[in-house]
Short mmCIF file of C-alpha atoms in Angstrom, two decimals:
data_model
loop_
_atom_site.label_atom_id
_atom_site.label_comp_id
_atom_site.label_asym_id
_atom_site.label_seq_id
_atom_site.Cartn_x
_atom_site.Cartn_y
_atom_site.Cartn_z
CA MET A 2 26.12 -30.09 -62.24
CA SER A 3 28.69 -32.82 -63.02
CA ALA A 4 32.39 -32.09 -63.37
CA ASP A 5 32.15 -32.51 -67.14
CA ASP A 6 29.17 -30.17 -67.37
CA SER A 7 30.99 -27.63 -65.22
CA SER A 8 34.09 -27.76 -67.42
CA ILE A 9 31.99 -27.33 -70.57
CA PHE A 10 30.16 -24.35 -69.08
CA ILE A 11 33.38 -22.62 -67.93
CA ASN A 12 34.98 -23.06 -71.36
CA ASP A 13 31.83 -21.81 -73.07
CA ALA A 14 31.79 -18.73 -70.85
CA MET A 15 35.47 -18.12 -71.63
CA ASN A 16 34.85 -18.39 -75.38
CA ARG A 17 32.02 -15.88 -75.18
CA VAL A 18 34.27 -13.43 -73.34
CA LEU A 19 37.05 -13.92 -75.89
CA LYS A 20 34.52 -13.04 -78.60
CA TYR A 21 33.86 -9.73 -76.80
CA LYS A 22 30.55 -10.89 -75.34
CA GLN A 23 29.54 -10.29 -71.73
CA ILE A 24 28.59 -12.92 -69.21
CA THR A 25 25.41 -12.45 -67.20
CA PHE A 26 25.06 -12.27 -63.43
CA GLU A 27 23.60 -15.80 -63.52
CA ASP A 28 26.64 -17.00 -65.49
CA ALA A 29 28.92 -15.46 -62.86
CA GLU A 30 27.01 -17.23 -60.08
CA ARG A 31 27.48 -20.57 -61.84
CA LEU A 32 31.18 -19.89 -62.27
CA LEU A 33 31.56 -18.95 -58.62
CA SER A 34 29.80 -22.11 -57.47
CA THR A 35 32.07 -24.47 -59.42
CA ASN A 36 34.44 -26.88 -57.72
CA ASP A 37 36.53 -27.17 -60.89
CA MET A 38 39.26 -24.73 -59.92
CA ILE A 39 41.69 -26.02 -62.53
CA THR A 40 39.41 -25.24 -65.46
CA LEU A 41 38.23 -21.97 -63.94
CA SER A 42 41.81 -20.80 -63.31
CA THR A 43 43.02 -21.89 -66.74
CA CYS A 44 40.19 -20.11 -68.52
CA ALA A 45 40.60 -16.94 -66.43
CA ASN A 46 44.30 -16.99 -67.29
CA ASN A 47 43.52 -17.38 -71.00
CA ILE A 48 41.28 -14.31 -70.83
CA THR A 49 43.99 -12.35 -69.03
CA ARG A 50 46.73 -13.27 -71.46
CA THR A 51 44.53 -12.62 -74.52
CA PHE A 52 43.49 -9.13 -73.51
CA ASN A 53 46.42 -8.05 -71.34
CA GLY A 54 49.49 -9.98 -72.46
CA ASP A 55 52.09 -11.48 -70.13
CA THR A 56 52.78 -8.39 -68.05
CA VAL A 57 52.03 -7.76 -64.39
CA ASP A 58 51.47 -4.16 -63.28
CA VAL A 59 53.69 -3.48 -60.25
CA GLU A 60 52.76 -0.49 -58.09
CA THR A 61 54.16 0.97 -54.88
CA LEU A 62 52.09 3.15 -52.59
CA ILE A 63 52.87 5.48 -49.74
CA ASN A 64 50.61 6.21 -46.78
CA ALA A 65 51.24 9.94 -47.07
CA LYS A 66 48.89 10.92 -44.24
CA SER A 67 47.93 8.37 -41.58
CA GLY A 68 44.91 8.05 -39.31
CA ARG A 69 42.29 10.43 -37.92
CA CYS A 70 39.89 9.79 -40.80
CA PRO A 71 36.39 11.04 -39.86
CA GLU A 72 34.62 8.12 -41.58
CA ASP A 73 33.53 5.03 -39.63
CA CYS A 74 34.38 2.24 -42.13
CA SER A 75 34.35 -0.92 -40.01
CA PHE A 76 37.37 -2.48 -41.73
CA CYS A 77 39.68 0.51 -41.41
CA ALA A 78 42.49 0.89 -38.88
CA GLN A 79 42.75 4.58 -39.80
CA SER A 80 39.22 5.54 -38.74
CA SER A 81 39.07 8.02 -35.86
CA PHE A 82 36.14 5.98 -34.49
CA TYR A 83 38.39 3.09 -33.42
CA ASP A 84 41.44 2.66 -31.22
CA THR A 85 43.69 0.46 -33.32
CA GLY A 86 47.11 1.57 -32.07
CA ILE A 87 48.42 2.61 -35.49
CA TYR A 88 51.02 5.33 -35.92
CA LYS A 89 49.17 8.53 -36.88
CA TYR A 90 50.80 11.46 -38.61
CA PRO A 91 49.87 14.51 -40.74
CA LEU A 92 50.69 14.88 -44.42
CA LEU A 93 54.32 13.94 -45.00
CA PRO A 94 56.77 16.60 -46.26
CA LYS A 95 57.43 16.77 -50.00
CA GLY A 96 61.02 15.60 -49.59
CA VAL A 97 60.02 12.40 -47.79
CA ILE A 98 57.47 11.47 -50.43
CA LEU A 99 59.87 12.31 -53.26
CA GLU A 100 62.53 10.08 -51.72
CA GLN A 101 60.07 7.18 -51.47
CA ALA A 102 59.00 7.65 -55.09
CA GLN A 103 62.63 7.52 -56.22
CA LYS A 104 63.20 4.36 -54.18
CA ALA A 105 60.08 2.75 -55.70
CA LYS A 106 61.34 3.44 -59.20
CA GLU A 107 64.80 2.08 -58.43
CA THR A 108 63.34 -1.20 -57.12
CA GLY A 109 61.25 -1.82 -60.23
CA SER A 110 57.84 -0.23 -59.67
CA THR A 111 56.35 1.52 -62.65
CA SER A 112 53.80 3.58 -60.74
CA PHE A 113 53.66 5.33 -57.40
CA CYS A 114 50.44 6.05 -55.51
CA LEU A 115 49.97 8.74 -52.84
CA VAL A 116 47.29 7.59 -50.40
CA CYS A 117 45.95 9.88 -47.69
CA ALA A 118 43.39 9.18 -44.96
CA TYR A 119 40.98 12.01 -45.64
CA LYS A 120 37.28 12.34 -46.23
CA SER A 121 38.51 15.14 -48.49
CA PRO A 122 41.80 17.06 -48.06
CA PRO A 123 41.71 20.58 -46.59
CA GLU A 124 42.80 23.18 -49.14
CA ARG A 125 46.25 23.69 -47.63
CA ASP A 126 47.01 19.95 -47.77
CA PHE A 127 45.61 19.65 -51.28
CA GLU A 128 47.95 22.41 -52.48
CA GLN A 129 50.92 20.67 -50.86
CA ILE A 130 49.92 17.39 -52.50
CA CYS A 131 49.76 19.13 -55.87
CA GLU A 132 53.24 20.59 -55.34
CA THR A 133 54.53 17.14 -54.40
CA ILE A 134 53.02 15.53 -57.50
CA ASN A 135 54.69 18.19 -59.64
CA GLU A 136 58.06 17.42 -58.04
CA ILE A 137 57.69 13.68 -58.62
CA LYS A 138 56.71 14.14 -62.26
CA LYS A 139 59.64 16.51 -62.81
CA ASN A 140 62.36 14.66 -60.89
CA VAL A 141 61.41 10.97 -60.80
CA MET A 142 59.48 10.73 -64.06
CA MET A 143 57.16 7.83 -63.24
CA ASP A 144 53.40 7.40 -63.28
CA VAL A 145 51.74 9.05 -60.29
CA ASN A 146 48.40 7.87 -58.92
CA VAL A 147 46.53 9.30 -55.94
CA SER A 148 43.84 8.37 -53.44
CA LEU A 149 42.53 11.36 -51.50
CA GLY A 150 38.94 10.55 -50.62
CA PHE A 151 35.96 12.31 -52.13
CA MET A 152 36.61 14.48 -55.20
CA THR A 153 35.13 17.54 -56.84
CA HIS A 154 35.24 18.25 -60.58
CA GLU A 155 37.56 21.20 -60.01
CA ARG A 156 40.10 19.19 -58.01
CA ALA A 157 39.98 16.27 -60.44
CA ARG A 158 40.75 18.67 -63.30
CA ARG A 159 43.67 20.07 -61.31
CA LEU A 160 45.11 16.61 -60.72
CA LYS A 161 44.72 15.78 -64.40
CA SER A 162 46.57 18.98 -65.38
CA LEU A 163 49.48 17.96 -63.16
CA GLY A 164 49.87 14.66 -64.98
CA VAL A 165 48.25 12.35 -62.46
CA LYS A 166 47.46 9.15 -64.31
CA ARG A 167 44.96 7.35 -62.11
CA TYR A 168 42.70 8.11 -59.16
CA ASN A 169 41.82 5.40 -56.66
CA HIS A 170 38.41 5.37 -55.05
CA ASN A 171 37.09 1.95 -54.07
CA LEU A 172 33.44 1.02 -53.74
CA GLU A 173 34.61 -1.35 -50.93
CA THR A 174 31.61 -3.69 -50.97
CA SER A 175 28.25 -4.25 -52.64
CA GLU A 176 25.44 -1.72 -52.37
CA THR A 177 23.31 -4.26 -50.47
CA TYR A 178 26.03 -4.77 -47.84
CA PHE A 179 27.40 -1.25 -47.62
CA SER A 180 25.34 -0.19 -44.59
CA GLN A 181 27.01 -3.03 -42.64
CA ILE A 182 30.45 -1.47 -43.08
CA CYS A 183 29.81 2.29 -42.99
CA LYS A 184 27.25 4.76 -41.58
CA THR A 185 28.96 8.12 -42.19
CA HIS A 186 28.53 8.02 -45.97
CA ASP A 187 26.77 5.71 -48.40
CA PHE A 188 27.43 3.71 -51.53
CA ALA A 189 26.13 6.46 -53.81
CA ASP A 190 28.73 8.90 -52.41
CA ARG A 191 31.51 6.58 -53.51
CA VAL A 192 30.00 6.06 -56.95
CA LYS A 193 29.74 9.85 -57.38
CA THR A 194 33.47 10.39 -56.91
CA ALA A 195 34.31 7.49 -59.23
CA LYS A 196 32.16 9.09 -61.95
CA ILE A 197 33.72 12.53 -61.43
CA VAL A 198 37.17 11.02 -61.88
CA LYS A 199 36.19 9.45 -65.21
CA GLU A 200 34.39 12.54 -66.42
CA GLU A 201 37.48 14.67 -65.88
CA GLY A 202 39.71 12.35 -67.89
CA LEU A 203 41.63 10.58 -65.15
CA GLU A 204 41.95 6.83 -65.24
CA LEU A 205 39.89 5.16 -62.53
CA CYS A 206 41.19 2.64 -60.03
CA CYS A 207 38.15 1.19 -58.27
CA GLY A 208 37.94 -2.05 -56.33
CA GLY A 209 36.91 -3.37 -52.97
CA ILE A 210 37.52 -5.67 -50.05
CA ILE A 211 36.35 -9.27 -49.81
CA GLY A 212 36.07 -11.32 -46.65
CA MET A 213 34.11 -8.76 -44.61
CA GLY A 214 31.17 -11.07 -43.94
CA GLU A 215 29.49 -10.45 -47.28
CA SER A 216 27.91 -13.32 -49.21
CA PRO A 217 29.42 -14.76 -52.41
CA ARG A 218 26.52 -13.19 -54.31
CA GLN A 219 27.38 -9.78 -52.85
CA ARG A 220 30.97 -10.17 -54.12
CA LEU A 221 29.48 -10.51 -57.59
CA GLU A 222 27.18 -7.54 -57.02
CA LEU A 223 30.28 -5.51 -56.19
CA ALA A 224 32.06 -6.71 -59.33
CA PHE A 225 29.16 -5.74 -61.59
CA SER A 226 28.86 -2.33 -59.91
CA ILE A 227 32.58 -1.74 -60.45
CA LYS A 228 32.29 -2.90 -64.07
CA SER A 229 29.55 -0.36 -64.74
CA LEU A 230 32.07 2.41 -63.94
CA GLN A 231 34.51 1.14 -66.60
CA PRO A 232 37.60 1.21 -64.37
CA ASP A 233 41.12 0.91 -65.72
CA GLU A 234 42.32 -0.89 -62.60
CA VAL A 235 40.51 -2.99 -59.99
CA PRO A 236 42.33 -3.78 -56.73
CA VAL A 237 41.03 -6.81 -54.85
CA ASN A 238 41.81 -6.50 -51.15
CA ILE A 239 41.30 -9.36 -48.70
CA LEU A 240 40.31 -8.21 -45.23
CA ILE A 241 42.98 -8.28 -42.54
CA SER A 242 40.99 -8.17 -39.31
CA ARG A 243 42.50 -5.34 -37.31
CA LYS A 244 42.29 -5.21 -33.52
CA GLY A 245 40.09 -2.36 -32.36
CA THR A 246 37.82 -2.37 -35.41
CA PRO A 247 34.30 -3.90 -35.46
CA PHE A 248 35.65 -6.65 -37.76
CA GLU A 249 38.54 -7.70 -35.53
CA ASN A 250 37.05 -11.14 -34.81
CA LEU A 251 35.94 -12.04 -38.34
CA ALA A 252 37.26 -15.39 -39.50
CA PRO A 253 39.65 -15.09 -42.45
CA LEU A 254 38.42 -15.86 -45.95
CA ASP A 255 39.57 -19.19 -47.36
CA PRO A 256 42.43 -18.40 -49.79
CA MET A 257 40.93 -20.55 -52.54
CA GLU A 258 37.65 -18.62 -52.21
CA ALA A 259 39.63 -15.44 -52.76
CA ILE A 260 41.34 -16.88 -55.84
CA LYS A 261 38.02 -18.15 -57.19
CA THR A 262 36.57 -14.66 -56.74
CA ILE A 263 39.48 -13.11 -58.64
CA ALA A 264 39.06 -15.65 -61.45
CA VAL A 265 35.34 -14.92 -61.84
CA TRP A 266 35.93 -11.16 -61.70
CA ARG A 267 38.26 -11.67 -64.70
CA PHE A 268 35.36 -13.14 -66.68
CA ILE A 269 33.29 -10.08 -65.70
CA MET A 270 36.03 -7.53 -66.45
CA PRO A 271 38.31 -9.09 -69.07
CA LYS A 272 40.44 -6.07 -69.99
CA THR A 273 41.08 -4.28 -66.71
CA ILE A 274 44.20 -4.46 -64.55
CA LEU A 275 42.97 -6.84 -61.86
CA LYS A 276 45.30 -6.25 -58.94
CA ILE A 277 45.77 -8.42 -55.86
CA ALA A 278 46.34 -5.85 -53.15
CA GLY A 279 46.00 -5.59 -49.36
CA GLY A 280 45.96 -8.92 -47.55
CA ARG A 281 47.56 -10.97 -50.31
CA GLU A 282 50.74 -11.80 -48.38
CA VAL A 283 48.77 -12.61 -45.21
CA HIS A 284 46.05 -14.75 -46.78
CA LEU A 285 47.42 -16.12 -50.05
CA LYS A 286 51.05 -16.70 -49.01
CA ASP A 287 52.49 -19.18 -51.54
CA LYS A 288 49.20 -19.13 -53.47
CA GLU A 289 49.96 -15.66 -54.86
CA ARG A 290 51.47 -17.40 -57.86
CA ILE A 291 48.19 -19.22 -58.45
CA ALA A 292 46.27 -15.92 -58.35
CA LEU A 293 48.59 -14.45 -60.99
CA LYS A 294 47.79 -17.41 -63.22
CA ALA A 295 44.06 -17.31 -62.41
CA GLY A 296 43.01 -13.86 -63.54
CA ALA A 297 45.12 -11.32 -61.66
CA ASN A 298 47.62 -9.19 -63.59
CA GLY A 299 48.71 -6.61 -61.05
CA ILE A 300 50.15 -6.36 -57.55
CA ILE A 301 50.94 -3.72 -54.97
CA THR A 302 54.41 -4.26 -53.61
CA GLY A 303 56.42 -3.03 -50.64
CA GLY A 304 53.58 -2.75 -48.13
CA TYR A 305 50.20 -1.10 -47.69
CA LEU A 306 48.65 1.62 -45.58
CA THR A 307 49.06 0.18 -42.09
CA THR A 308 50.62 -3.24 -42.80
CA GLY A 309 53.88 -4.37 -44.34
CA GLY A 310 54.30 -6.42 -47.49
CA ASN A 311 56.81 -8.21 -49.66
CA SER A 312 59.84 -6.37 -50.98
CA ALA A 313 59.70 -5.33 -54.62
CA ASN A 314 62.68 -7.57 -55.41
CA LYS A 315 60.91 -10.61 -53.98
CA ASP A 316 57.72 -9.86 -55.91
CA ILE A 317 59.46 -9.18 -59.21
CA THR A 318 61.43 -12.42 -58.83
CA MET A 319 58.17 -14.31 -58.21
CA ILE A 320 56.62 -12.78 -61.33
CA ARG A 321 59.56 -13.82 -63.48
CA GLU A 322 59.64 -17.33 -62.03
CA ILE A 323 56.10 -17.98 -63.26
CA GLY A 324 56.94 -16.81 -66.77
CA LEU A 325 55.45 -13.31 -66.60
CA GLN A 326 56.99 -9.85 -66.90
CA ALA A 327 56.90 -7.05 -64.35
CA GLN A 328 55.72 -3.78 -65.81
#
């Protein structure tokens, strides 16, 4: 396909999306194969601005319980199957989490996410988490999101009653590649929790990780699987190969491939918060600005589960410098 033909196709796909029509899997493959990054980025940005305005969702998370997870996910430094040298600790006290939530609000974040390395929290920990959420809602008054592993209907209802806004449960990778990253549970298990979350009235945050050895087609399979769950937020993580995990020697994904993936995912999911998350500072570096003008409209700031990140002030300054607003 010539450059002119590619540009025409990308613009046509954009116009269909803007008219509330869906692109097909074959359309997405053509978009992902283009070399015309300028047109692809511009059109993805037009879709983002049309449906989501000029705001960027800024979220801070806390690793509220680190390590000793009984699942064997090959990308994860917190899995008990691998010796990765991370600092492991039980569920943090309420006061520590409350202090971090207050700090996140003061530095400009509009939401705060409690993330815990569980398959599913034991009852005692779940009760403590609920008490902590209640304290944050009462004293800090900001949106609270959580990520606690697999969910039941009863627990999801409890979280909803406490005012939790959004529950994070990523699909991680495509169904056809899932067995290459995890043996202790399967793709359907993850889909089940995502559906429970939606059914109980919580917003769903559901994304994945790219750069784990999957094919470009499998990145699209993941996107369409996520889309079928109608998520409110989709974090796109880029694998950081961690020493001690089975993926420690994987070559890093080309940053422009990551940005192209984000742009195409915007065509697939035009209205969601598409958030560049773990790995963005490591892999994108100065290209983060490009990603925020090529489909992304959200970031996680201040660090991740087992790696550091940019300060909120630095990120909010970057957002303003490219003519967008932190929200």
